[in-house]
CSV table of C-alpha atoms and ligand atoms in Angstrom, one decimal:
chain,number,residue,atom,x,y,z
A,43,MET,CA,22.0,7.9,21.3
A,44,LYS,CA,21.9,3.9,20.8
A,45,VAL,CA,23.0,3.2,17.4
A,46,LEU,CA,22.2,-0.5,16.0
A,47,LYS,CA,23.3,-2.8,13.1
A,48,LEU,CA,20.7,-4.1,10.7
A,49,LYS,CA,20.8,-6.3,7.8
A,50,LYS,CA,19.1,-5.0,4.6
A,51,HIS,CA,17.3,-8.7,3.8
A,52,TYR,CA,16.9,-8.9,7.6
A,53,LEU,CA,14.5,-5.4,7.0
A,54,LYS,CA,11.1,-7.4,6.0
A,55,ASP,CA,11.7,-9.7,8.9
A,56,TYR,CA,11.6,-7.2,11.5
A,57,LEU,CA,8.3,-5.6,10.8
A,58,ASN,CA,6.8,-8.6,10.2
A,59,VAL,CA,8.1,-8.5,14.1
A,60,LEU,CA,6.5,-5.5,14.1
A,61,ARG,CA,2.8,-6.7,13.6
A,62,ASN,CA,3.1,-8.0,16.5
A,63,TRP,CA,3.0,-4.8,18.5
A,64,GLY,CA,0.4,-3.1,15.6
A,65,GLU,CA,-0.5,-2.9,12.0
A,66,VAL,CA,2.5,-1.8,9.9
A,67,TYR,CA,2.5,1.3,7.2
A,68,GLY,CA,4.8,1.9,5.2
A,69,PRO,CA,6.0,2.8,1.2
A,70,VAL,CA,4.0,1.6,-1.5
A,71,LYS,CA,3.8,2.3,-5.1
A,72,GLN,CA,0.7,3.9,-7.1
A,73,GLU,CA,1.2,3.9,-10.7
A,74,ASP,CA,4.5,6.0,-10.8
A,75,LYS,CA,3.5,8.0,-7.2
A,76,TYR,CA,3.9,6.6,-3.5
A,77,ILE,CA,1.1,6.8,-0.6
A,78,TYR,CA,2.1,5.7,2.5
A,79,GLY,CA,0.3,2.1,2.7
A,80,LEU,CA,-1.0,-1.2,4.7
A,81,LEU,CA,2.4,-3.9,4.6
A,82,ASP,CA,-0.4,-7.1,4.9
A,83,ASP,CA,2.3,-8.2,1.9
A,84,LEU,CA,5.9,-7.2,2.9
A,85,ASP,CA,6.5,-7.5,-0.2
A,86,LYS,CA,4.4,-3.8,-0.9
A,87,LEU,CA,7.2,-1.7,0.3
A,88,ASP,CA,9.3,-0.8,-1.9
A,89,THR,CA,11.7,1.8,-0.1
A,90,ARG,CA,12.6,3.9,-3.7
A,91,MET,CA,10.0,6.2,-2.4
A,92,LEU,CA,11.0,9.7,-2.4
A,93,ARG,CA,7.4,11.6,-1.2
A,94,THR,CA,4.4,10.2,-0.4
A,95,ILE,CA,1.6,11.7,-1.9
A,96,LEU,CA,0.1,12.5,1.5
A,97,PRO,CA,2.1,12.7,4.2
A,98,ALA,CA,2.4,10.7,7.2
A,99,LYS,CA,0.7,13.1,9.4
A,100,LYS,CA,-2.8,12.0,8.0
A,101,PHE,CA,-2.2,8.7,10.3
A,102,LEU,CA,-1.8,11.9,13.7
A,103,VAL,CA,-4.3,13.6,11.6
A,104,PRO,CA,-6.8,12.2,9.9
A,105,PRO,CA,-8.2,13.5,6.6
A,106,ARG,CA,-11.2,12.8,8.3
A,107,PHE,CA,-12.2,11.1,11.4
A,108,SER,CA,-15.3,10.5,14.4
A,109,THR,CA,-14.3,12.7,17.7
A,110,PHE,CA,-16.7,11.3,19.8
A,111,THR,CA,-20.5,10.1,19.1
A,112,PHE,CA,-23.3,11.7,20.6
A,113,LYS,CA,-27.1,10.6,21.7
A,114,ASP,CA,-29.5,12.8,24.0
A,115,HIS,CA,-27.6,14.6,26.5
A,116,SER,CA,-24.8,11.9,27.1
A,117,TYR,CA,-21.4,11.9,24.4
A,118,GLU,CA,-18.3,9.6,24.2
A,119,PRO,CA,-15.3,10.2,22.9
A,120,GLU,CA,-13.9,8.1,19.9
A,121,LEU,CA,-10.4,7.5,21.7
A,122,ASN,CA,-10.7,3.9,23.0
A,123,ASN,CA,-10.0,2.1,20.0
A,124,LEU,CA,-7.1,3.3,18.5
A,125,PRO,CA,-4.7,0.9,16.7
A,126,ASN,CA,-1.2,0.5,17.2
A,127,ARG,CA,0.8,1.5,13.6
A,128,VAL,CA,4.5,1.4,12.9
A,129,VAL,CA,5.3,4.0,9.8
A,130,PHE,CA,8.3,2.9,8.4
A,131,GLY,CA,9.6,4.9,5.8
A,132,VAL,CA,9.4,8.9,7.3
A,133,HIS,CA,12.2,10.5,5.4
A,134,PRO,CA,13.7,13.2,8.1
A,135,CYS,CA,12.0,16.3,6.8
A,136,GLU,CA,9.3,14.8,7.6
A,137,ILE,CA,9.6,13.9,10.8
A,138,HIS,CA,10.6,17.8,11.1
A,139,GLY,CA,6.9,17.7,10.2
A,140,ILE,CA,5.1,15.8,12.9
A,141,VAL,CA,8.3,18.3,15.6
A,142,ILE,CA,6.4,21.3,14.1
A,143,LEU,CA,2.7,18.9,14.6
A,144,ASP,CA,4.1,18.2,17.8
A,145,LYS,CA,4.3,22.3,18.8
A,146,PHE,CA,0.8,23.3,17.9
A,147,PHE,CA,-1.3,20.3,18.8
A,148,LEU,CA,1.2,19.2,21.7
A,149,GLU,CA,2.1,22.2,23.8
A,150,ARG,CA,0.4,25.8,21.7
A,151,PHE,CA,-3.2,23.6,21.3
A,152,PRO,CA,-3.3,20.5,23.4
A,153,ASP,CA,-5.3,18.3,21.6
A,154,PRO,CA,-6.2,14.2,22.8
A,155,TYR,CA,-7.0,13.2,19.3
A,156,TYR,CA,-3.5,14.1,18.3
A,157,GLY,CA,-1.8,12.8,21.2
A,158,GLU,CA,-3.3,10.0,21.8
A,159,ARG,CA,-2.5,8.9,17.9
A,160,ARG,CA,1.1,10.7,18.5
A,161,ARG,CA,1.4,8.0,21.3
A,162,ARG,CA,0.6,4.6,19.7
A,163,THR,CA,2.3,5.8,16.5
A,164,ALA,CA,6.0,4.2,16.3
A,165,ILE,CA,7.6,6.7,13.7
A,166,LEU,CA,10.7,4.5,11.9
A,167,GLY,CA,12.7,7.2,9.6
A,168,LEU,CA,14.4,6.3,7.3
A,169,SER,CA,17.2,8.0,4.8
A,170,CYS,CA,16.7,9.5,1.9
A,171,VAL,CA,18.5,11.1,-1.9
A,172,PRO,CA,16.9,14.5,-2.7
A,173,ASP,CA,15.7,15.3,-5.9
A,174,ASP,CA,15.3,18.7,-8.0
A,175,LYS,CA,12.0,19.0,-5.6
A,176,CYS,CA,13.9,18.9,-1.9
A,177,PHE,CA,15.9,21.3,-0.2
A,178,ALA,CA,15.6,20.1,3.2
A,179,LYS,CA,19.0,21.2,3.2
A,180,SER,CA,17.9,25.1,3.0
A,181,THR,CA,15.7,24.6,5.8
A,182,ASN,CA,17.4,22.4,7.4
A,183,THR,CA,15.2,19.8,7.9
A,184,HIS,CA,18.0,16.6,6.4
A,185,PHE,CA,19.1,15.3,9.3
A,186,ALA,CA,15.9,14.1,12.1
A,187,GLU,CA,18.2,14.4,15.5
A,188,PHE,CA,14.3,13.4,17.3
A,189,GLY,CA,10.7,13.2,17.0
A,190,PHE,CA,11.1,9.7,15.6
A,191,ASP,CA,10.9,6.2,17.5
A,192,LEU,CA,13.6,4.4,15.2
A,193,ALA,CA,15.4,5.7,12.6
A,194,PHE,CA,17.1,4.1,9.9
A,195,ASN,CA,19.8,5.0,7.7
A,196,ASP,CA,20.5,3.3,4.4
A,197,LEU,CA,24.4,2.2,4.0
A,198,ASP,CA,23.8,0.0,0.7
A,199,ASP,CA,23.9,-3.5,2.6
A,200,PHE,CA,23.0,-2.0,6.3
A,201,TYR,CA,21.2,-0.1,7.8
A,202,LEU,CA,22.8,2.8,10.9
A,203,VAL,CA,19.1,2.3,13.2
A,204,TRP,CA,19.6,5.5,15.9
A,205,VAL,CA,17.1,4.5,18.3
A,206,GLY,CA,15.4,7.7,19.5
A,207,SER,CA,12.8,7.0,22.5
A,208,SER,CA,11.7,4.3,24.6
A,209,LEU,CA,9.2,3.5,22.2
A,210,GLY,CA,12.0,2.1,20.0
A,211,ASP,CA,13.5,0.5,22.4
A,212,ASP,CA,11.1,-1.5,23.2
A,213,LEU,CA,9.9,-2.3,19.5
A,214,ILE,CA,14.1,-3.3,18.9
A,215,ARG,CA,13.3,-5.7,21.9
A,216,LEU,CA,11.1,-7.7,20.0
A,217,LYS,CA,14.2,-9.5,17.8
A,218,LEU,CA,16.9,-7.6,19.4
A,219,GLU,CA,18.7,-10.6,18.1
A,220,LEU,CA,18.0,-9.0,14.5
A,221,PHE,CA,20.5,-6.4,15.7
A,222,ASP,CA,24.0,-5.8,15.1
A,223,GLU,CA,25.2,-3.9,18.4
A,224,GLU,CA,28.4,-3.5,17.4
A,225,ILE,CA,29.4,0.0,16.0
A,226,LYS,CA,33.7,-0.9,13.8
A,227,GLN,CA,35.0,2.4,12.7
A,228,SER,CA,34.7,1.2,9.2
A,229,ASP,CA,30.4,1.8,9.8
A,230,LEU,CA,31.2,5.4,11.0
A,231,GLN,CA,33.7,6.4,8.3
A,232,LYS,CA,30.8,4.9,5.6
A,233,TYR,CA,28.3,6.9,7.2
A,234,MET,CA,30.3,10.5,7.2
A,235,GLU,CA,31.6,9.5,3.5
A,236,TRP,CA,27.4,9.1,3.1
A,237,ARG,CA,26.0,12.1,4.6
A,238,ALA,CA,29.2,14.5,2.9
A,239,TRP,CA,28.1,12.9,-0.3
A,240,ARG,CA,24.4,13.8,0.0
A,241,ASP,CA,24.8,16.6,0.8
A,242,THR,CA,26.0,17.3,-2.8
A,243,GLN,CA,22.9,16.1,-3.5
A,244,TYR,CA,20.5,18.5,-3.2
A,245,LYS,CA,20.0,20.6,-6.6
A,246,LEU,CA,17.7,22.6,-5.7
A,247,ASN,CA,19.2,25.4,-2.6
A,248,LEU,CA,16.6,27.9,-1.3
A,249,ASP,CA,18.3,30.9,0.5
A,250,LEU,CA,15.5,31.5,3.8
A,251,THR,CA,17.3,34.7,5.3
A,252,ALA,CA,15.0,37.1,6.3
A,253,MET,CA,11.7,35.7,4.6
A,254,PRO,CA,10.0,37.6,8.1
A,255,ASP,CA,10.9,40.9,7.2
A,256,ILE,CA,11.0,40.3,3.6
A,257,MET,CA,7.4,38.5,4.3
A,258,GLU,CA,6.6,41.7,5.4
A,259,LEU,CA,8.0,44.2,3.0
A,260,ASN,CA,5.9,42.5,0.2
A,261,TYR,CA,2.8,42.4,2.1
A,262,GLU,CA,1.5,44.8,-0.2
A,263,SER,CA,3.1,43.5,-3.1
A,264,PRO,CA,1.7,43.3,-6.2
A,265,LEU,CA,2.6,39.6,-7.3
A,266,TRP,CA,0.2,38.3,-4.0
A,267,GLU,CA,-2.5,39.4,-7.0
A,268,LYS,CA,-0.3,37.8,-9.7
A,269,LEU,CA,-0.4,34.9,-7.8
A,270,GLY,CA,-4.4,35.0,-6.5
A,271,ASP,CA,-4.9,34.9,-10.0
A,272,LYS,CA,-4.2,31.8,-11.7
A,273,CYS,CA,-4.6,30.1,-7.9
A,274,LEU,CA,-7.3,27.5,-8.5
A,275,ALA,CA,-8.0,27.6,-4.7
A,276,CYS,CA,-7.9,23.5,-5.2
A,277,GLY,CA,-6.6,22.9,-1.9
A,278,ALA,CA,-4.1,20.8,-3.0
A,279,CYS,CA,-0.8,22.5,-1.7
A,280,SER,CA,-2.2,22.5,2.4
A,281,MET,CA,-3.6,18.8,1.6
A,282,VAL,CA,0.2,17.3,0.9
A,283,CYS,CA,1.6,20.2,2.5
A,284,PRO,CA,3.7,17.6,6.2
A,285,THR,CA,2.9,21.1,8.6
A,286,CYS,CA,0.2,22.9,7.1
A,287,PRO,CA,-2.5,22.0,10.6
A,288,CYS,CA,-5.7,23.2,10.1
A,289,TYR,CA,-9.5,21.3,10.3
A,290,ASN,CA,-12.7,21.9,9.9
A,291,VAL,CA,-15.9,20.5,12.4
A,292,GLN,CA,-19.3,19.7,11.2
A,293,ASP,CA,-21.8,17.7,13.2
A,294,GLN,CA,-24.3,14.4,11.6
A,295,ILE,CA,-27.0,14.2,13.5
A,296,ARG,CA,-28.3,10.8,12.8
A,297,PRO,CA,-32.6,11.6,11.7
A,298,ASN,CA,-33.8,11.4,15.1
A,299,LYS,CA,-32.4,14.4,15.9
A,300,THR,CA,-30.9,13.4,19.5
A,301,GLU,CA,-27.6,11.4,18.5
A,302,GLY,CA,-24.9,11.2,15.5
A,303,LYS,CA,-21.2,11.5,15.2
A,304,ARG,CA,-18.8,15.4,15.1
A,305,GLU,CA,-16.5,15.1,12.9
A,306,ARG,CA,-12.9,16.8,12.2
A,307,LEU,CA,-12.1,17.4,8.3
A,308,TRP,CA,-9.1,18.0,6.9
A,309,ASP,CA,-9.4,22.5,5.7
A,310,SER,CA,-7.2,24.7,3.7
A,311,CYS,CA,-7.1,28.4,4.2
A,312,MET,CA,-6.8,28.5,0.5
A,313,TYR,CA,-10.6,27.3,0.8
A,314,LYS,CA,-12.7,30.3,0.1
A,315,GLN,CA,-15.1,29.7,2.7
A,316,PHE,CA,-12.6,29.1,5.5
A,317,ALA,CA,-12.6,32.7,6.6
A,318,LEU,CA,-16.5,33.2,6.3
A,319,VAL,CA,-18.6,33.9,9.7
A,320,ALA,CA,-22.0,34.5,10.4
A,321,GLY,CA,-23.6,37.0,8.8
A,322,GLY,CA,-21.6,36.2,5.9
A,323,HIS,CA,-18.5,38.4,6.0
A,324,ASN,CA,-15.4,37.5,5.1
A,325,PHE,CA,-12.2,37.5,6.0
A,326,ARG,CA,-10.4,36.8,3.3
A,327,GLU,CA,-13.0,36.8,-0.1
A,328,LYS,CA,-10.1,37.1,-2.2
A,329,ARG,CA,-7.8,34.7,-3.7
A,330,SER,CA,-5.1,36.4,-3.3
A,331,GLN,CA,-5.6,37.4,0.3
A,332,ARG,CA,-5.6,33.2,0.8
A,333,VAL,CA,-2.6,32.5,-0.8
A,334,ARG,CA,-0.4,35.3,0.8
A,335,LEU,CA,-1.9,34.2,3.6
A,336,TRP,CA,-0.7,30.7,3.3
A,337,TYR,CA,3.2,32.5,2.9
A,338,THR,CA,2.5,33.7,5.8
A,339,HIS,CA,2.3,31.3,8.2
A,340,LYS,CA,4.8,29.2,6.6
A,341,LEU,CA,7.9,31.8,6.3
A,342,LYS,CA,6.9,34.3,8.7
A,343,ALA,CA,4.4,33.9,11.3
A,344,PHE,CA,5.6,30.5,12.5
A,345,ILE,CA,9.4,32.0,12.0
A,346,THR,CA,8.4,34.8,14.7
A,347,GLU,CA,6.5,32.7,16.3
A,348,PHE,CA,8.5,29.1,17.3
A,349,GLY,CA,12.1,30.3,15.3
A,350,LYS,CA,11.9,27.9,12.7
A,351,ALA,CA,10.2,28.1,8.8
A,352,ALA,CA,6.6,25.3,8.5
A,353,CYS,CA,8.2,24.6,5.8
A,354,VAL,CA,10.3,21.6,6.1
A,355,GLY,CA,11.6,22.0,2.3
A,356,CYS,CA,9.1,18.6,1.1
A,357,GLY,CA,8.9,19.3,-2.5
A,358,ARG,CA,5.4,18.4,-2.2
A,359,CYS,CA,3.4,21.9,-3.5
A,360,ILE,CA,6.2,22.2,-5.9
A,361,ASP,CA,4.6,18.2,-7.0
A,362,THR,CA,1.5,18.5,-6.1
A,363,CYS,CA,0.2,22.9,-7.8
A,364,PRO,CA,-1.3,22.8,-10.9
A,365,VAL,CA,-0.3,26.7,-11.9
A,366,GLU,CA,3.4,25.9,-10.0
A,367,ILE,CA,1.9,28.3,-7.2
A,368,ASN,CA,5.2,26.7,-4.3
A,369,VAL,CA,7.4,27.4,-1.9
A,370,LYS,CA,10.7,27.2,-5.0
A,371,THR,CA,8.4,29.9,-7.3
A,372,VAL,CA,7.0,32.3,-4.3
A,373,VAL,CA,10.9,33.0,-2.2
A,374,SER,CA,12.0,34.4,-6.3
A,375,GLU,CA,9.5,36.2,-6.6
A,376,LEU,CA,9.0,37.6,-3.2
A,377,LYS,CA,13.1,38.7,-3.5
A,378,GLY,CA,12.7,40.1,-7.2
A,379,GLY,CA,13.2,36.7,-9.0
A,380,LYS,CA,16.5,35.8,-7.6
B,1403,LIG,S1,5.4,23.9,2.0
B,1403,LIG,FE1,5.6,22.5,0.3
B,1403,LIG,S2,7.5,21.9,0.7
B,1403,LIG,FE2,7.1,23.1,2.2
B,1403,LIG,S3,7.0,21.5,3.7
B,1403,LIG,FE3,4.7,21.8,3.4
B,1403,LIG,S4,4.5,21.2,0.9
B,1403,LIG,FE4,6.5,20.6,1.8
B,1404,LIG,S1,-1.7,27.3,-4.7
B,1404,LIG,FE1,-1.6,25.8,-6.0
B,1404,LIG,S2,-2.2,23.8,-5.1
B,1404,LIG,FE2,-3.1,25.1,-4.0
B,1404,LIG,S3,-5.1,26.1,-3.6
B,1404,LIG,FE3,-3.8,28.0,-5.4
B,1404,LIG,S4,-3.6,26.2,-7.3
B,1404,LIG,FE4,-4.0,24.9,-5.6
């Protein structure tokens, strides 16, 4: 993989050049939180961001979008006018989240809407330093080796920039003169020291060994009733999780009843209606059943299916759930409070 250097004071110049390729988004502070916002003014960029409220999945699977319009007996897919986008500042755990979405929407259930947005979205990673809610080292998602187009590693006065795809290479060539192609031994040394230091910064470490077995053994545990009693079924955990892929479909039909559009919206298995089927039967009527399903998906089913948990240790559920149901508390309870 090709690696270059970019002096820090050139970052905004470079992001400015990327506007020739597409809309440029990045971390922007909003009150005491961060979002991925449009960098129409590059002074909005705030690289101190640790986690955004919504993950970068919102660019690949928007919270609500039209899949096609229809009129009489014909329909028109809404795929042609999607913009090119650059998303800068995506942390390694989130890149792993995107790799999980790729497995889902490119391999297992090929989805043209995801595929087209993925093709038109350049993912520019950025290194980070964890807080007390990050546990990406425990999920082995604290470094990303693929899944990005460019990845910037902050080494004080410069970035080491990894080129992860041919699109990334094209984006570098838009302004190659800003980059230094010579990596010195001292740069490598600095990077290795940074890695070792950063490993020591993880304060939250979760042992996820044998989680599928532990989940299986706890299938009938009273823990799920206890969690179900607390859960508000608000769905916030699903909205903020970089790996939650579920969506609903609804038609918006105009009053003439012959034209309209079909929309896709983020959904959550924490909602009561999620498993409601025609005839009124609900496969997961109880909140306890829905909480159990959510954690079965994250900590058991995905590992069994793909060999990896569907949790990338980003800490968003820890930051978001109003009643402290999150991977940290649930794993601890599943292990008997350890
Ligand atoms: S389960 Fe929680 S910590 Fe894990 S990826 Fe989802 S939001 Fe992040
Ligand atoms: S676990 Fe927390 S965030 Fe998720 S639905 Fe229940 S109350 Fe909401």
